[in-house]
Amino acid sequence: MVPEPRKLLLDLYRQGLAAVDGRRRVHEWLKAHPPHGPFYLVALGKAADAMTAGALDAAAPSMAAGLLVTRYGYLETPVYRDPRLLSLEAGHPLPDEHSLAAGNALVLFMQDAPADAHFLFLISGGTSSTVEVPVAGVALEQLRRLNLWLLGSGLAIGDINRVRSALSRIKGGRLAALLKGRKASVLLMSDVPGDGPADIGSGLLIPQASQPLPELPREFASLPFQRDGVAASTQVEAHVIASNAMAREAIAVGARAAGVEPRLHDSLPATDAAACGEAVAASLRDAPPGIHIWGGETTVKLPAHPGLGGRNQQLALAAARRLAGSRGMLVLAAGSDGSDGVTDDAGALVDGGTLTRGEDGGYDAADCLQRADAAPFLEASGDLIHTGPTGTNVMDIIIGYKS
C-alpha cells in the first residue's frame, strides 16, 4: 500500500539527505582511503561539523590538529569538545567580522603547521561567506553590500563566485600558495551545478578558468578586483564525495521501495525560481502517475525591499498557484542544507489546497511572489518544511507526486 502522499514526499526527502550526509560520506571515503600518517584538518561550510565528525569516526587518532568554521547555529555534534580542534562560527549568507576572523585563523593555521604537514580539507557550501580574507582596500561593509547585491542579482553561482574570488586573497585557488610544497587532500560536498571543484566554496585551493567578470553596478566599479588568473597547484588532490545526483538517486530508490514509480529529470525546467515552480506544476499535470524528481539551484532576482522566503519557497508558491484546486498532485521544494534564503525553513510542500489556505490567512500569492515574500503565505497555509541543520549541502531537491 502506498503511503499517504505528504508523508511519502517528506520521507523521500529525508532519504535523499541521508544518502549525502556529511558524516557518512567522509567516514566512508576515509575508510576506503585511510590517511598515511598524521593530518591537519580544515573543515569549512555549512556541513563542516558533520564532515568533521565523519573524519573523527574514521581516523581520530591520526588528526594532529584541526580548524572548523561553520554558520552560526550549525555546530550540532560534540566535535568542538576535541582539544585538538578550534571550532568557529561566522556569518551566512553575508560575511561578517567573524568571517574575517575565521579567514585569519585559517591563514595562521596553515602557516603554523609543520613543513611536512598533510592537510585534509573538508569543504561544503557556505564556505564563501563564513571564511574570507579580502584584498587590501576592501572594507567589510563594502564586501557585505556587494554580496547582498550578488545574492539578489539572479546571476549563476559560478559568476557570483568569480566576483567573490576577485576580491579575495584566499579564494579562486589563492589559498594553495600557503601550502608551500605540502600536500592537501580536498573532500568536497557539491552545492553547485556541474559539481565543478573550482566553484565549490569559491575554489579556495582550486582556481576557476579565467573568464571576464559579469557586469556589476557602478557603485562597485572602484573596488580593486584582481584580474589575473591563478595556476592550479600540483599539491592538491580533490574529490567530490557528495552531490545532488546522489541524493536524487536515493530518492528514486526509496520511491520504488514504497511502490511508486520514480522518474528522474536531468535538469530543472527553468532557471528563475517562480518560473521553475510554474513549469514543474504544469509538467506534473501532463505527466504519468508516480514520483518525479528534479534537483539543482534556481535563482531569484530580488526587489528593492524583499520579504521573507528563499528560492525554494518562491518556487513552491508559484507551483501552488498552478496546482490550485487539483487533487492528487503535490510538489516539495527544499534546500538540502535545511535553510532557504534568510529563513530557518528548508522550503515547502504544497498541494491543490495551498492557495485557498494561504488566502484564508489573509495573503495574496501574486503579491507575495512579486515581493519575494513567500514565507508568510506558506506559513499561513501550513506548508513550510523545517528540519534544522541537516549535515549536508547539495543544492535543492524538488519532488513531485501525481496519483
CSV table of N, CA, C and O in Angstrom, one decimal, residues 30 44 77 210 271 275 280 329 339 347:
chain,number,residue,atom,x,y,z
A,30,LEU,N,37.2,8.0,3.9
A,30,LEU,CA,38.4,7.8,4.7
A,30,LEU,C,38.6,6.3,5.0
A,30,LEU,O,39.8,5.9,5.1
A,44,LEU,N,35.2,23.4,6.4
A,44,LEU,CA,34.6,24.7,6.2
A,44,LEU,C,33.2,24.6,5.6
A,44,LEU,O,33.0,23.7,4.7
A,77,THR,N,27.2,18.5,16.5
A,77,THR,CA,27.8,17.3,17.1
A,77,THR,C,28.8,17.8,18.1
A,77,THR,O,29.2,18.9,18.2
A,210,SER,N,40.0,31.2,-16.3
A,210,SER,CA,39.9,32.7,-16.4
A,210,SER,C,38.8,33.1,-17.3
A,210,SER,O,38.8,32.7,-18.5
A,271,THR,N,15.3,28.4,-14.9
A,271,THR,CA,16.3,28.9,-14.0
A,271,THR,C,15.7,29.8,-12.9
A,271,THR,O,16.1,29.6,-11.7
A,275,ALA,N,9.4,30.8,-12.2
A,275,ALA,CA,9.1,30.2,-13.5
A,275,ALA,C,9.3,28.7,-13.4
A,275,ALA,O,8.6,27.9,-14.0
A,280,VAL,N,7.2,23.1,-13.3
A,280,VAL,CA,7.2,21.8,-12.6
A,280,VAL,C,5.7,21.4,-12.4
A,280,VAL,O,5.3,20.3,-12.7
A,329,MET,N,-2.0,15.8,-6.6
A,329,MET,CA,-0.8,16.3,-7.0
A,329,MET,C,-0.1,17.2,-6.0
A,329,MET,O,-0.8,18.1,-5.4
A,339,SER,N,18.0,25.1,5.1
A,339,SER,CA,17.7,26.5,5.1
A,339,SER,C,17.3,27.0,3.7
A,339,SER,O,17.7,26.3,2.8
A,347,GLY,N,12.1,24.9,3.0
A,347,GLY,CA,11.3,25.0,1.8
A,347,GLY,C,9.8,24.8,2.2
A,347,GLY,O,9.4,25.1,3.3
